[in-house]
Coordinates of C-alpha atoms and ligand atoms in Angstrom, one line a residue:
M1 CA 35.6 134.4 60.4
N2 CA 33.9 133.5 63.6
E3 CA 30.6 134.0 61.9
I4 CA 31.4 131.6 59.2
E5 CA 32.4 128.9 61.7
K6 CA 29.2 129.5 63.5
I7 CA 27.1 129.1 60.3
K8 CA 28.9 125.8 59.6
E9 CA 28.3 124.5 63.1
E10 CA 24.6 125.5 63.0
F11 CA 24.3 123.8 59.6
Q12 CA 25.9 120.6 61.0
S13 CA 23.6 120.4 63.9
Q14 CA 20.4 121.1 61.8
K15 CA 21.6 118.5 59.3
A16 CA 21.7 115.9 62.0
D17 CA 17.9 116.4 62.5
V18 CA 17.0 115.9 58.9
R19 CA 15.0 112.6 58.5
D20 CA 13.5 112.9 55.0
L21 CA 13.9 114.5 51.6
N22 CA 11.4 117.2 52.4
A23 CA 13.3 118.4 55.4
L24 CA 16.5 118.2 53.3
R25 CA 15.0 120.6 50.7
Q26 CA 14.1 123.0 53.4
L27 CA 17.6 122.9 54.9
K28 CA 19.1 123.5 51.5
A29 CA 16.9 126.5 50.9
R30 CA 17.8 127.9 54.3
Y31 CA 21.5 127.9 53.6
I32 CA 22.2 128.1 49.8
G33 CA 18.8 129.0 48.3
K34 CA 18.2 132.3 46.7
K35 CA 17.6 133.9 50.1
G36 CA 19.8 131.5 52.0
I37 CA 22.1 132.5 54.8
V38 CA 25.3 131.8 52.8
T39 CA 23.9 133.4 49.6
Q40 CA 23.2 136.6 51.4
K41 CA 26.6 136.6 53.0
V42 CA 28.2 136.3 49.5
R43 CA 26.0 139.2 48.3
S44 CA 27.0 141.4 51.2
L45 CA 30.8 140.9 50.4
S46 CA 30.8 144.3 48.7
S47 CA 30.1 146.1 52.0
L48 CA 33.4 144.7 53.4
P49 CA 36.7 146.6 53.3
K50 CA 38.4 145.9 50.0
E51 CA 41.4 144.0 51.6
E52 CA 39.1 141.5 53.4
R53 CA 37.0 140.6 50.4
P54 CA 39.2 137.9 48.8
R55 CA 39.8 136.0 52.0
V56 CA 36.2 136.1 53.2
G57 CA 35.0 135.4 49.7
R58 CA 37.2 132.3 49.6
E59 CA 36.0 131.1 53.0
L60 CA 32.4 131.6 52.0
N61 CA 33.0 129.6 48.8
L62 CA 34.5 126.8 50.8
L63 CA 31.6 126.9 53.1
K64 CA 29.1 126.7 50.2
S65 CA 30.9 123.8 48.6
F66 CA 31.0 122.0 51.9
I67 CA 27.3 122.5 52.4
E68 CA 26.5 121.4 48.9
E69 CA 28.7 118.3 49.3
E70 CA 27.1 117.4 52.7
L71 CA 23.6 117.9 51.3
K72 CA 24.4 115.7 48.3
K73 CA 25.6 112.8 50.5
L74 CA 22.6 113.2 52.7
E75 CA 20.2 113.2 49.8
K76 CA 21.7 110.0 48.4
A77 CA 21.4 108.3 51.8
L78 CA 17.8 109.4 52.3
S79 CA 16.7 108.4 48.7
E80 CA 18.1 104.9 49.3
E81 CA 16.3 104.6 52.6
E82 CA 13.1 105.7 51.0
A83 CA 13.4 103.3 48.1
K84 CA 14.0 100.5 50.6
R85 CA 10.9 101.5 52.6
N86 CA 8.8 101.5 49.4
L87 CA 10.1 98.0 48.4
L88 CA 9.2 96.7 51.8
K89 CA 5.7 98.3 51.6
D90 CA 4.9 96.6 48.2
H91 CA 6.7 93.4 48.8
I92 CA 5.1 90.1 47.7
D93 CA 5.2 87.1 49.9
I94 CA 5.9 84.4 47.3
T95 CA 5.4 81.7 49.9
L96 CA 1.6 82.5 50.1
P97 CA -0.7 80.0 48.4
G98 CA -2.0 81.3 45.0
K99 CA -5.6 82.2 44.1
Y100 CA -7.3 79.3 42.2
I101 CA -9.1 80.4 39.1
E102 CA -11.8 77.9 38.1
P103 CA -11.7 76.9 34.4
G104 CA -15.1 77.3 32.6
S105 CA -16.6 74.6 30.3
Y106 CA -19.3 74.3 27.7
H107 CA -22.9 74.0 28.9
P108 CA -24.3 70.4 28.4
I109 CA -26.8 71.8 25.8
N110 CA -24.0 73.3 23.8
Q111 CA -21.9 70.1 24.1
V112 CA -24.8 68.0 22.6
L113 CA -25.6 70.7 20.0
Q114 CA -22.0 70.6 18.9
E115 CA -22.0 66.8 18.7
I116 CA -25.2 66.9 16.6
I117 CA -23.7 69.5 14.2
D118 CA -20.5 67.4 13.9
I119 CA -22.4 64.3 12.9
F120 CA -24.3 66.1 10.1
V121 CA -21.3 68.0 8.9
T122 CA -19.5 64.7 8.6
M123 CA -22.4 63.6 6.3
G124 CA -21.9 66.6 4.1
F125 CA -24.4 69.0 5.5
S126 CA -23.6 72.7 5.7
V127 CA -24.7 74.9 8.6
E128 CA -27.4 77.6 8.1
E129 CA -28.7 80.3 10.4
G130 CA -31.8 82.4 10.5
P131 CA -33.3 85.1 12.7
E132 CA -35.0 84.4 16.1
V133 CA -37.4 87.3 15.6
E134 CA -39.2 86.0 12.5
L135 CA -41.9 87.0 10.1
D136 CA -45.2 85.1 10.3
Y137 CA -44.7 84.3 6.6
Y138 CA -41.5 82.3 7.2
N139 CA -42.6 80.7 10.5
F140 CA -46.0 79.6 9.3
E141 CA -47.4 80.8 5.9
A142 CA -44.6 79.5 3.6
L143 CA -44.5 76.2 5.6
N144 CA -48.1 75.5 4.6
I145 CA -49.5 76.7 7.9
P146 CA -52.0 79.4 6.9
R147 CA -53.9 81.7 9.3
E148 CA -56.7 79.8 11.0
H149 CA -55.0 76.5 10.3
P150 CA -55.4 74.4 13.4
A151 CA -51.7 73.5 13.3
R152 CA -51.0 77.1 14.7
D153 CA -52.5 75.9 18.0
M154 CA -49.9 73.2 18.2
Q155 CA -47.4 75.8 18.9
D156 CA -47.9 78.5 21.6
T157 CA -46.6 81.5 19.7
F158 CA -45.0 84.6 21.2
Y159 CA -46.3 87.4 19.0
I160 CA -44.4 90.7 18.7
R161 CA -47.1 93.4 19.1
T162 CA -47.3 95.5 15.9
E163 CA -50.9 96.5 15.8
T164 CA -53.6 96.2 18.3
S165 CA -57.3 96.1 17.5
D166 CA -60.0 96.1 20.2
D167 CA -59.5 92.7 21.8
F168 CA -56.9 90.9 19.9
I169 CA -53.4 91.4 18.6
V170 CA -52.7 91.3 14.9
S171 CA -49.0 90.8 14.2
D172 CA -46.8 89.8 11.3
V173 CA -43.8 89.3 13.6
V174 CA -43.2 86.4 16.0
L175 CA -40.5 84.8 18.0
R176 CA -39.8 81.7 15.8
T177 CA -41.5 78.7 17.3
H178 CA -39.3 76.3 15.4
T179 CA -36.2 76.3 13.2
S180 CA -38.3 75.2 10.1
P181 CA -38.5 78.9 8.8
V182 CA -34.7 78.5 8.0
Q183 CA -35.8 75.8 5.5
I184 CA -37.5 78.6 3.5
R185 CA -34.8 81.2 3.9
G186 CA -32.1 78.6 3.0
M187 CA -34.1 77.5 -0.2
E188 CA -34.6 81.1 -1.3
K189 CA -30.9 81.7 -1.7
R190 CA -30.0 78.3 -3.2
K191 CA -30.5 76.0 -6.1
P192 CA -30.8 72.3 -5.6
P193 CA -29.0 70.0 -5.0
F194 CA -28.0 70.9 -1.4
R195 CA -28.2 69.7 2.1
F196 CA -28.0 71.9 5.3
I197 CA -28.9 71.9 8.9
A198 CA -30.1 74.9 10.9
P199 CA -29.4 74.8 14.7
G200 CA -30.7 77.6 16.9
K201 CA -33.0 78.9 19.6
V202 CA -36.7 78.7 19.4
Y203 CA -39.5 80.1 21.6
R204 CA -42.9 78.9 22.8
C205 CA -45.2 80.2 25.5
D206 CA -45.0 77.0 27.6
S207 CA -43.3 76.0 30.9
D208 CA -43.2 72.8 32.9
V209 CA -40.8 69.9 33.7
S210 CA -40.3 69.2 30.0
H211 CA -41.0 72.6 28.4
T212 CA -39.2 76.0 28.7
P213 CA -40.1 79.2 26.9
M214 CA -36.8 79.1 25.1
F215 CA -35.1 75.9 23.8
H216 CA -32.9 74.7 21.0
Q217 CA -33.7 72.8 17.8
V218 CA -31.8 71.5 14.9
E219 CA -33.5 71.5 11.5
G220 CA -32.3 69.5 8.5
L221 CA -33.1 69.8 4.8
M222 CA -31.9 67.9 1.8
V223 CA -33.2 68.6 -1.7
G224 CA -32.2 67.2 -5.1
E225 CA -33.6 65.4 -8.1
D226 CA -33.5 61.9 -6.6
V227 CA -33.8 62.4 -2.8
T228 CA -36.0 59.7 -1.4
F229 CA -37.6 58.6 1.9
A230 CA -34.9 55.8 2.0
D231 CA -32.2 58.6 2.1
L232 CA -34.1 60.2 5.0
K233 CA -34.1 56.8 6.9
G234 CA -30.5 56.2 6.2
V235 CA -29.3 59.7 7.3
L236 CA -31.4 59.6 10.5
E237 CA -30.4 56.1 11.4
I238 CA -26.7 57.0 11.1
F239 CA -27.4 60.1 13.2
V240 CA -29.1 58.1 16.0
H241 CA -26.4 55.5 16.0
Q242 CA -23.7 58.1 16.3
L243 CA -25.4 60.1 19.1
F244 CA -26.8 57.2 21.2
G245 CA -24.6 54.2 20.2
P246 CA -24.7 51.7 17.3
Q247 CA -26.9 49.2 19.0
T248 CA -29.8 51.7 19.5
P249 CA -33.1 50.5 17.8
V250 CA -34.7 53.1 15.5
R251 CA -38.3 53.1 14.2
F252 CA -40.3 55.4 12.0
R253 CA -43.9 56.0 12.9
P254 CA -46.5 57.7 10.6
S255 CA -47.4 61.2 11.8
Y256 CA -48.6 64.6 10.5
F257 CA -46.8 67.9 9.9
P258 CA -48.2 70.5 7.5
F259 CA -44.9 71.0 5.8
T260 CA -44.1 67.3 5.0
E261 CA -46.0 64.5 3.2
P262 CA -45.7 61.8 4.1
S263 CA -44.6 62.7 7.7
A264 CA -43.0 60.5 10.3
E265 CA -41.9 60.6 13.9
V266 CA -38.7 58.8 14.8
D267 CA -38.5 56.7 18.0
I268 CA -35.4 55.1 19.6
G269 CA -35.5 52.1 21.9
C270 CA -35.7 53.4 25.5
I271 CA -32.2 54.2 26.7
L272 CA -33.2 53.8 30.3
C273 CA -34.9 50.4 30.4
G274 CA -33.5 49.0 27.1
G275 CA -37.0 48.5 25.7
K276 CA -38.6 46.6 28.6
G277 CA -40.8 49.6 29.5
C278 CA -40.3 52.1 32.3
R279 CA -41.6 55.4 33.7
V280 CA -39.6 57.5 31.1
C281 CA -41.0 55.6 28.1
K282 CA -44.4 55.3 29.8
G283 CA -44.1 51.5 29.5
T284 CA -43.9 51.5 25.6
G285 CA -40.1 50.8 25.4
W286 CA -39.8 53.6 22.8
L287 CA -38.8 57.3 23.0
E288 CA -39.8 59.9 20.4
V289 CA -36.8 61.9 19.4
L290 CA -37.6 63.8 16.2
G291 CA -40.1 64.7 13.5
A292 CA -39.4 64.3 9.8
G293 CA -40.8 63.8 6.3
M294 CA -40.7 64.5 2.6
V295 CA -41.0 68.2 1.8
H296 CA -44.6 69.1 0.9
P297 CA -45.0 70.4 -2.7
K298 CA -46.7 73.5 -1.2
V299 CA -43.4 74.3 0.5
F300 CA -41.5 74.0 -2.7
E301 CA -44.1 76.2 -4.4
S302 CA -43.5 79.0 -1.9
V303 CA -39.9 79.2 -3.0
G304 CA -40.6 78.7 -6.7
Y305 CA -39.0 75.3 -7.0
D306 CA -40.2 72.9 -9.7
T307 CA -42.2 70.3 -7.7
E308 CA -42.0 67.7 -10.5
R309 CA -38.3 67.9 -10.7
Y310 CA -37.2 68.2 -7.1
K311 CA -37.8 66.0 -4.0
G312 CA -36.5 66.6 -0.6
F313 CA -36.6 65.5 3.0
A314 CA -36.7 67.5 6.2
F315 CA -36.3 66.8 9.9
G316 CA -36.4 68.7 13.2
M317 CA -35.3 67.8 16.7
G318 CA -35.2 69.3 20.1
V319 CA -31.7 69.5 21.7
E320 CA -32.9 69.7 25.3
R321 CA -35.0 66.6 24.9
L322 CA -32.1 64.7 23.2
T323 CA -29.8 65.8 26.0
M324 CA -32.2 64.7 28.7
L325 CA -32.6 61.3 27.1
K326 CA -28.8 60.9 26.5
Y327 CA -28.0 61.7 30.2
G328 CA -31.2 60.5 32.0
I329 CA -32.2 64.0 33.2
D330 CA -35.8 64.2 34.2
D331 CA -36.3 68.0 34.6
I332 CA -35.6 70.4 31.7
R333 CA -35.3 73.3 34.1
L334 CA -32.0 72.0 35.4
F335 CA -30.4 73.3 32.2
F336 CA -31.4 76.8 33.0
E337 CA -30.8 77.1 36.7
N338 CA -27.0 77.0 36.2
D339 CA -26.4 75.2 39.5
L340 CA -22.6 74.4 39.3
R341 CA -23.2 71.0 41.1
F342 CA -25.3 70.1 38.0
L343 CA -23.1 71.6 35.3
R344 CA -19.9 70.2 36.8
Q345 CA -21.1 66.7 35.9
F346 CA -20.7 67.3 32.2
Ligands
DAH1 N1 -40.9 72.0 13.2 C1 -41.4 70.8 13.9 C2 -41.7 71.2 15.4 O1 -41.1 72.2 15.8 C3 -40.4 69.7 13.9 C4 -40.3 69.2 12.5 C5 -41.1 68.1 12.1 C6 -39.4 69.7 11.6 C7 -41.0 67.6 10.9 C8 -39.3 69.2 10.3 C9 -40.1 68.1 10.0 O2 -38.5 69.6 9.4 O3 -40.0 67.5 8.7 O4 -42.4 70.5 16.0

């Protein structure tokens, strides 16, 4: 009996030192675990004289329930304390200022590109795409630019190396130098009448204030039985007036491209000086904005179209150049440096 009281007292004093759940588990094992003090006492009941067993057994049971009850209360208190500590550790100070996430925006080139596409889509043109790694055939041959044709020098081509002979590279694969090859690919899978534009990236081995090795063009092609140069003028005039404003003067100047005949270059009245003559228009009052013309019969022949029956016009423009003129930007490289102080202005 004395012994049981002693165990209880010891338990009480050890319990007072328990500060966390781990210590609690140890205390529990020490008293009522498999080899616990109380458990062993219960097991040794059989060694007592028969008359004493019921009384001591009852006392031990009371002690065991008492310990279980005490441990349960302590466990509850300790878990609550621990939960509270965790909450404080992870707490969020909702009075702190938030992090500002800057919204992105479209690059000026993509903005103008989208504007150009919208203007032509409104006039009934569909949008066509072609590969940037292109066959010599589509980039040159089918557009009436045969090998050795001087027009190939007009465009500084990046060749994809396919076969090397002693001192020069022979290759059938190029990075497209213009979007004109999409004219051929588009015609191969259509029957006239149709009209489409082909926006995309083009590549030339060239780099200065007005040239970058990669830039964007928008090609246009309209073919039918009664498409005339007057249609070309009308479509391009509407285009210029939409992009640069309805008062913008437009003029067509004779020019040369292998894939059109006749060919023209289109100028607009200088946006910067209003036609009086300045540094940008080199004193002429005019700015060249695109190339165009009536599709050359040789081009129709390469896609098997009846050259007697069908006529068509084509045009091509550089998006970087148009963007520079529209916003008065004097260095094309600004588009590719991605300086936020520049980009934020659009
Ligand atoms: N492909 C020409 C170039 O990159 C631009 C061009 C001129 C396209 C006249 C045309 C065109 O479709 O008719 O310089």
